């Protein structure tokens, strides 16, 4: 393994897993997707060495792997006419973290992805737009609707009212 891959792995593996976990609500799936991204980096070490932002590249690969697996699982569930699996509660996660991931899972996929990338991955709106292939305005709409829906879901789960969602960028929704 190259020193750069080793250094990037040590510096961003946990962060990438947390970001993909917010999308999938399944820790094992998130870990597998990030591992697959690193496997692809190891398959092309020279290309990986030339990347300006290897973490961004790994994030895109891991998210694409996770999306593909989610689509396949949903398709299989439809074919077998079974309900989608519920969120996994891995040991060591706080109840708040589990509640947030469960609420994220109830968002439509485009909103969940926008919220996870913007608030958990701390990506600017323009970069989220580029990653998801939609206009900036669409990302802003998805973020606004996603935050509003999350506030409702978390308030319902808590049996009371949740604080109003933040409209600023970066770090408003953290597990």
PDB file of C-alpha atoms in Angstrom:
ATOM      1  CA  UNK A   1       0.000   0.000   0.000  1.00  0.00           C
ATOM      2  CA  UNK A   2       1.366   3.411  -0.909  1.00  0.00           C
ATOM      3  CA  UNK A   3       2.143   5.876   1.847  1.00  0.00           C
ATOM      4  CA  UNK A   4      -0.370   8.368   0.440  1.00  0.00           C
ATOM      5  CA  UNK A   5      -3.213   5.815   0.499  1.00  0.00           C
ATOM      6  CA  UNK A   6      -2.223   4.848   4.030  1.00  0.00           C
ATOM      7  CA  UNK A   7      -2.185   8.501   5.140  1.00  0.00           C
ATOM      8  CA  UNK A   8      -5.537   9.298   3.478  1.00  0.00           C
ATOM      9  CA  UNK A   9      -7.061   6.161   4.977  1.00  0.00           C
ATOM     10  CA  UNK A  10      -5.932   7.165   8.466  1.00  0.00           C
ATOM     11  CA  UNK A  11      -7.115  10.729   7.984  1.00  0.00           C
ATOM     12  CA  UNK A  12     -10.548  10.296   6.477  1.00  0.00           C
ATOM     13  CA  UNK A  13     -11.848   6.713   6.763  1.00  0.00           C
ATOM     14  CA  UNK A  14     -14.039   7.368   9.810  1.00  0.00           C
ATOM     15  CA  UNK A  15     -15.348  10.632   8.378  1.00  0.00           C
ATOM     16  CA  UNK A  16     -16.263   8.963   5.078  1.00  0.00           C
ATOM     17  CA  UNK A  17     -17.991   6.088   6.853  1.00  0.00           C
ATOM     18  CA  UNK A  18     -20.042   8.581   8.903  1.00  0.00           C
ATOM     19  CA  UNK A  19     -21.054  10.438   5.745  1.00  0.00           C
ATOM     20  CA  UNK A  20     -22.084   7.296   3.873  1.00  0.00           C
ATOM     21  CA  UNK A  21     -23.821   5.966   7.014  1.00  0.00           C
ATOM     22  CA  UNK A  22     -26.029   9.051   6.995  1.00  0.00           C
ATOM     23  CA  UNK A  23     -27.090   8.119   3.481  1.00  0.00           C
ATOM     24  CA  UNK A  24     -27.568   4.379   4.016  1.00  0.00           C
ATOM     25  CA  UNK A  25     -28.586   4.134   7.695  1.00  0.00           C
ATOM     26  CA  UNK A  26     -26.589   0.887   7.732  1.00  0.00           C
ATOM     27  CA  UNK A  27     -23.119   0.956   9.276  1.00  0.00           C
ATOM     28  CA  UNK A  28     -21.959  -2.270   7.611  1.00  0.00           C
ATOM     29  CA  UNK A  29     -23.067  -0.982   4.190  1.00  0.00           C
ATOM     30  CA  UNK A  30     -21.294   2.319   4.819  1.00  0.00           C
ATOM     31  CA  UNK A  31     -18.086   0.559   5.835  1.00  0.00           C
ATOM     32  CA  UNK A  32     -18.278  -1.733   2.802  1.00  0.00           C
ATOM     33  CA  UNK A  33     -18.813   1.194   0.416  1.00  0.00           C
ATOM     34  CA  UNK A  34     -15.839   3.106   1.825  1.00  0.00           C
ATOM     35  CA  UNK A  35     -13.678  -0.029   1.753  1.00  0.00           C
ATOM     36  CA  UNK A  36     -14.664  -0.505  -1.899  1.00  0.00           C
ATOM     37  CA  UNK A  37     -13.589   3.083  -2.630  1.00  0.00           C
ATOM     38  CA  UNK A  38     -10.175   2.439  -1.066  1.00  0.00           C
ATOM     39  CA  UNK A  39      -9.897  -0.842  -2.966  1.00  0.00           C
ATOM     40  CA  UNK A  40     -10.414   1.061  -6.200  1.00  0.00           C
ATOM     41  CA  UNK A  41      -7.750   3.556  -5.132  1.00  0.00           C
ATOM     42  CA  UNK A  42      -5.320   0.699  -4.502  1.00  0.00           C
ATOM     43  CA  UNK A  43      -6.107  -0.769  -7.916  1.00  0.00           C
ATOM     44  CA  UNK A  44      -4.818   2.426  -9.561  1.00  0.00           C
ATOM     45  CA  UNK A  45      -2.117   3.779  -7.253  1.00  0.00           C
ATOM     46  CA  UNK A  46      -0.528   6.089  -9.821  1.00  0.00           C
ATOM     47  CA  UNK A  47      -3.829   7.778 -10.654  1.00  0.00           C
ATOM     48  CA  UNK A  48      -4.631   8.101  -6.931  1.00  0.00           C
ATOM     49  CA  UNK A  49      -1.243   9.710  -6.281  1.00  0.00           C
ATOM     50  CA  UNK A  50      -2.055  12.443  -8.829  1.00  0.00           C
ATOM     51  CA  UNK A  51      -5.404  13.432  -7.282  1.00  0.00           C
ATOM     52  CA  UNK A  52      -5.570  16.959  -5.875  1.00  0.00           C
ATOM     53  CA  UNK A  53      -8.304  16.004  -3.393  1.00  0.00           C
ATOM     54  CA  UNK A  54      -8.250  12.245  -2.735  1.00  0.00           C
ATOM     55  CA  UNK A  55     -10.903  12.455  -0.009  1.00  0.00           C
ATOM     56  CA  UNK A  56     -13.379  14.040  -2.425  1.00  0.00           C
ATOM     57  CA  UNK A  57     -12.656  11.314  -4.985  1.00  0.00           C
ATOM     58  CA  UNK A  58     -13.124   8.590  -2.364  1.00  0.00           C
ATOM     59  CA  UNK A  59     -16.391  10.220  -1.216  1.00  0.00           C
ATOM     60  CA  UNK A  60     -17.783  10.193  -4.757  1.00  0.00           C
ATOM     61  CA  UNK A  61     -16.787   6.556  -5.273  1.00  0.00           C
ATOM     62  CA  UNK A  62     -18.176   5.458  -1.881  1.00  0.00           C
ATOM     63  CA  UNK A  63     -21.456   7.323  -2.426  1.00  0.00           C
ATOM     64  CA  UNK A  64     -21.836   5.815  -5.891  1.00  0.00           C
ATOM     65  CA  UNK A  65     -21.199   2.331  -4.492  1.00  0.00           C
ATOM     66  CA  UNK A  66     -23.738   2.929  -1.714  1.00  0.00           C
ATOM     67  CA  UNK A  67     -26.351   4.315  -4.149  1.00  0.00           C
ATOM     68  CA  UNK A  68     -25.935   1.314  -6.439  1.00  0.00           C
ATOM     69  CA  UNK A  69     -26.338  -1.093  -3.533  1.00  0.00           C
ATOM     70  CA  UNK A  70     -29.397   0.773  -2.207  1.00  0.00           C
ATOM     71  CA  UNK A  71     -31.038   0.648  -5.649  1.00  0.00           C
ATOM     72  CA  UNK A  72     -30.316  -3.062  -5.954  1.00  0.00           C
ATOM     73  CA  UNK A  73     -31.660  -3.770  -2.474  1.00  0.00           C
ATOM     74  CA  UNK A  74     -34.825  -1.744  -3.152  1.00  0.00           C
ATOM     75  CA  UNK A  75     -35.326  -3.567  -6.444  1.00  0.00           C
ATOM     76  CA  UNK A  76     -34.912  -6.948  -4.752  1.00  0.00           C
ATOM     77  CA  UNK A  77     -37.302  -5.934  -1.967  1.00  0.00           C
ATOM     78  CA  UNK A  78     -39.912  -4.944  -4.569  1.00  0.00           C
ATOM     79  CA  UNK A  79     -39.450  -8.220  -6.417  1.00  0.00           C
ATOM     80  CA  UNK A  80     -39.800 -10.200  -3.206  1.00  0.00           C
ATOM     81  CA  UNK A  81     -42.548  -7.861  -1.950  1.00  0.00           C
ATOM     82  CA  UNK A  82     -40.953  -7.432   1.412  1.00  0.00           C
ATOM     83  CA  UNK A  83     -40.603  -4.211   3.397  1.00  0.00           C
ATOM     84  CA  UNK A  84     -37.284  -2.413   3.313  1.00  0.00           C
ATOM     85  CA  UNK A  85     -35.045  -3.238   6.284  1.00  0.00           C
ATOM     86  CA  UNK A  86     -35.140  -0.890   9.250  1.00  0.00           C
ATOM     87  CA  UNK A  87     -32.149   1.065  10.490  1.00  0.00           C
ATOM     88  CA  UNK A  88     -29.370  -0.854  12.182  1.00  0.00           C
ATOM     89  CA  UNK A  89     -28.425   0.239  15.695  1.00  0.00           C
ATOM     90  CA  UNK A  90     -24.724  -0.568  16.004  1.00  0.00           C
ATOM     91  CA  UNK A  91     -23.199  -0.610  19.454  1.00  0.00           C
ATOM     92  CA  UNK A  92     -21.512   2.553  20.638  1.00  0.00           C
ATOM     93  CA  UNK A  93     -23.815   5.042  18.917  1.00  0.00           C
ATOM     94  CA  UNK A  94     -25.794   7.480  20.991  1.00  0.00           C
ATOM     95  CA  UNK A  95     -29.589   7.427  20.936  1.00  0.00           C
ATOM     96  CA  UNK A  96     -29.519  10.881  19.314  1.00  0.00           C
ATOM     97  CA  UNK A  97     -27.287   9.615  16.520  1.00  0.00           C
ATOM     98  CA  UNK A  98     -29.548   6.623  15.894  1.00  0.00           C
ATOM     99  CA  UNK A  99     -32.650   8.877  15.931  1.00  0.00           C
ATOM    100  CA  UNK A 100     -31.041  11.261  13.446  1.00  0.00           C
ATOM    101  CA  UNK A 101     -30.085   8.453  11.059  1.00  0.00           C
ATOM    102  CA  UNK A 102     -33.579   6.949  11.360  1.00  0.00           C
ATOM    103  CA  UNK A 103     -35.092  10.357  10.558  1.00  0.00           C
ATOM    104  CA  UNK A 104     -32.682  10.843   7.645  1.00  0.00           C
ATOM    105  CA  UNK A 105     -33.733   7.480   6.283  1.00  0.00           C
ATOM    106  CA  UNK A 106     -37.348   8.646   6.158  1.00  0.00           C
ATOM    107  CA  UNK A 107     -36.449  11.561   3.883  1.00  0.00           C
ATOM    108  CA  UNK A 108     -36.744  11.138   0.133  1.00  0.00           C
ATOM    109  CA  UNK A 109     -33.368  10.005  -1.233  1.00  0.00           C
ATOM    110  CA  UNK A 110     -32.506  13.316  -2.972  1.00  0.00           C
ATOM    111  CA  UNK A 111     -33.175  15.310   0.220  1.00  0.00           C
ATOM    112  CA  UNK A 112     -31.297  12.809   2.388  1.00  0.00           C
ATOM    113  CA  UNK A 113     -28.314  12.937   0.073  1.00  0.00           C
ATOM    114  CA  UNK A 114     -28.257  16.749  -0.026  1.00  0.00           C
ATOM    115  CA  UNK A 115     -28.521  17.004   3.778  1.00  0.00           C
ATOM    116  CA  UNK A 116     -25.840  14.350   4.353  1.00  0.00           C
ATOM    117  CA  UNK A 117     -23.400  15.871   1.880  1.00  0.00           C
ATOM    118  CA  UNK A 118     -23.917  19.468   2.980  1.00  0.00           C
ATOM    119  CA  UNK A 119     -24.253  19.086   6.731  1.00  0.00           C
ATOM    120  CA  UNK A 120     -22.317  15.915   7.492  1.00  0.00           C
ATOM    121  CA  UNK A 121     -19.642  16.113   4.824  1.00  0.00           C
ATOM    122  CA  UNK A 122     -19.480  19.928   5.150  1.00  0.00           C
ATOM    123  CA  UNK A 123     -19.543  20.361   1.396  1.00  0.00           C
ATOM    124  CA  UNK A 124     -20.596  23.714  -0.043  1.00  0.00           C
ATOM    125  CA  UNK A 125     -23.889  23.807  -1.935  1.00  0.00           C
ATOM    126  CA  UNK A 126     -22.094  24.186  -5.277  1.00  0.00           C
ATOM    127  CA  UNK A 127     -20.082  21.015  -4.672  1.00  0.00           C
ATOM    128  CA  UNK A 128     -23.201  19.097  -3.612  1.00  0.00           C
ATOM    129  CA  UNK A 129     -24.812  20.247  -6.875  1.00  0.00           C
ATOM    130  CA  UNK A 130     -21.826  19.029  -8.850  1.00  0.00           C
ATOM    131  CA  UNK A 131     -21.736  15.652  -7.070  1.00  0.00           C
ATOM    132  CA  UNK A 132     -25.451  15.043  -7.508  1.00  0.00           C
ATOM    133  CA  UNK A 133     -25.704  16.451 -11.017  1.00  0.00           C
ATOM    134  CA  UNK A 134     -28.438  18.998 -10.290  1.00  0.00           C
ATOM    135  CA  UNK A 135     -28.534  22.819 -10.291  1.00  0.00           C
ATOM    136  CA  UNK A 136     -27.546  24.775  -7.173  1.00  0.00           C
ATOM    137  CA  UNK A 137     -31.128  25.980  -6.751  1.00  0.00           C
ATOM    138  CA  UNK A 138     -32.362  22.391  -6.648  1.00  0.00           C
ATOM    139  CA  UNK A 139     -29.853  21.568  -3.907  1.00  0.00           C
ATOM    140  CA  UNK A 140     -30.986  24.601  -1.901  1.00  0.00           C
ATOM    141  CA  UNK A 141     -34.617  23.492  -2.234  1.00  0.00           C
ATOM    142  CA  UNK A 142     -33.744  19.934  -1.190  1.00  0.00           C
ATOM    143  CA  UNK A 143     -31.830  21.244   1.814  1.00  0.00           C
ATOM    144  CA  UNK A 144     -34.657  23.512   2.939  1.00  0.00           C
ATOM    145  CA  UNK A 145     -37.277  20.792   2.571  1.00  0.00           C
ATOM    146  CA  UNK A 146     -35.008  18.166   4.114  1.00  0.00           C
ATOM    147  CA  UNK A 147     -34.243  20.308   7.178  1.00  0.00           C
ATOM    148  CA  UNK A 148     -37.920  21.134   7.644  1.00  0.00           C
ATOM    149  CA  UNK A 149     -38.917  17.479   7.384  1.00  0.00           C
ATOM    150  CA  UNK A 150     -36.110  16.412   9.726  1.00  0.00           C
ATOM    151  CA  UNK A 151     -37.335  18.919  12.308  1.00  0.00           C
ATOM    152  CA  UNK A 152     -40.838  17.414  12.061  1.00  0.00           C
ATOM    153  CA  UNK A 153     -39.597  13.838  12.260  1.00  0.00           C
ATOM    154  CA  UNK A 154     -37.303  14.479  15.201  1.00  0.00           C
ATOM    155  CA  UNK A 155     -40.049  16.398  17.013  1.00  0.00           C
ATOM    156  CA  UNK A 156     -42.474  13.508  16.434  1.00  0.00           C
ATOM    157  CA  UNK A 157     -39.920  10.985  17.684  1.00  0.00           C
ATOM    158  CA  UNK A 158     -39.207  13.090  20.769  1.00  0.00           C
ATOM    159  CA  UNK A 159     -42.898  13.557  21.453  1.00  0.00           C
ATOM    160  CA  UNK A 160     -42.526  17.307  21.525  1.00  0.00           C
ATOM    161  CA  UNK A 161     -41.232  20.106  19.417  1.00  0.00           C
ATOM    162  CA  UNK A 162     -37.793  20.201  17.932  1.00  0.00           C
ATOM    163  CA  UNK A 163     -35.779  23.380  17.611  1.00  0.00           C
ATOM    164  CA  UNK A 164     -36.124  25.148  14.284  1.00  0.00           C
ATOM    165  CA  UNK A 165     -33.636  23.839  11.745  1.00  0.00           C
ATOM    166  CA  UNK A 166     -30.578  25.954  10.994  1.00  0.00           C
ATOM    167  CA  UNK A 167     -30.528  27.583   7.630  1.00  0.00           C
ATOM    168  CA  UNK A 168     -26.814  28.382   7.626  1.00  0.00           C
ATOM    169  CA  UNK A 169     -24.273  26.153   5.950  1.00  0.00           C
ATOM    170  CA  UNK A 170     -21.897  23.534   7.040  1.00  0.00           C
ATOM    171  CA  UNK A 171     -22.598  21.928  10.353  1.00  0.00           C
ATOM    172  CA  UNK A 172     -26.224  22.286  11.356  1.00  0.00           C
ATOM    173  CA  UNK A 173     -27.095  18.580  11.450  1.00  0.00           C
ATOM    174  CA  UNK A 174     -24.498  16.431  13.147  1.00  0.00           C
ATOM    175  CA  UNK A 175     -24.885  13.051  14.764  1.00  0.00           C
TER     176      UNK A 175
END
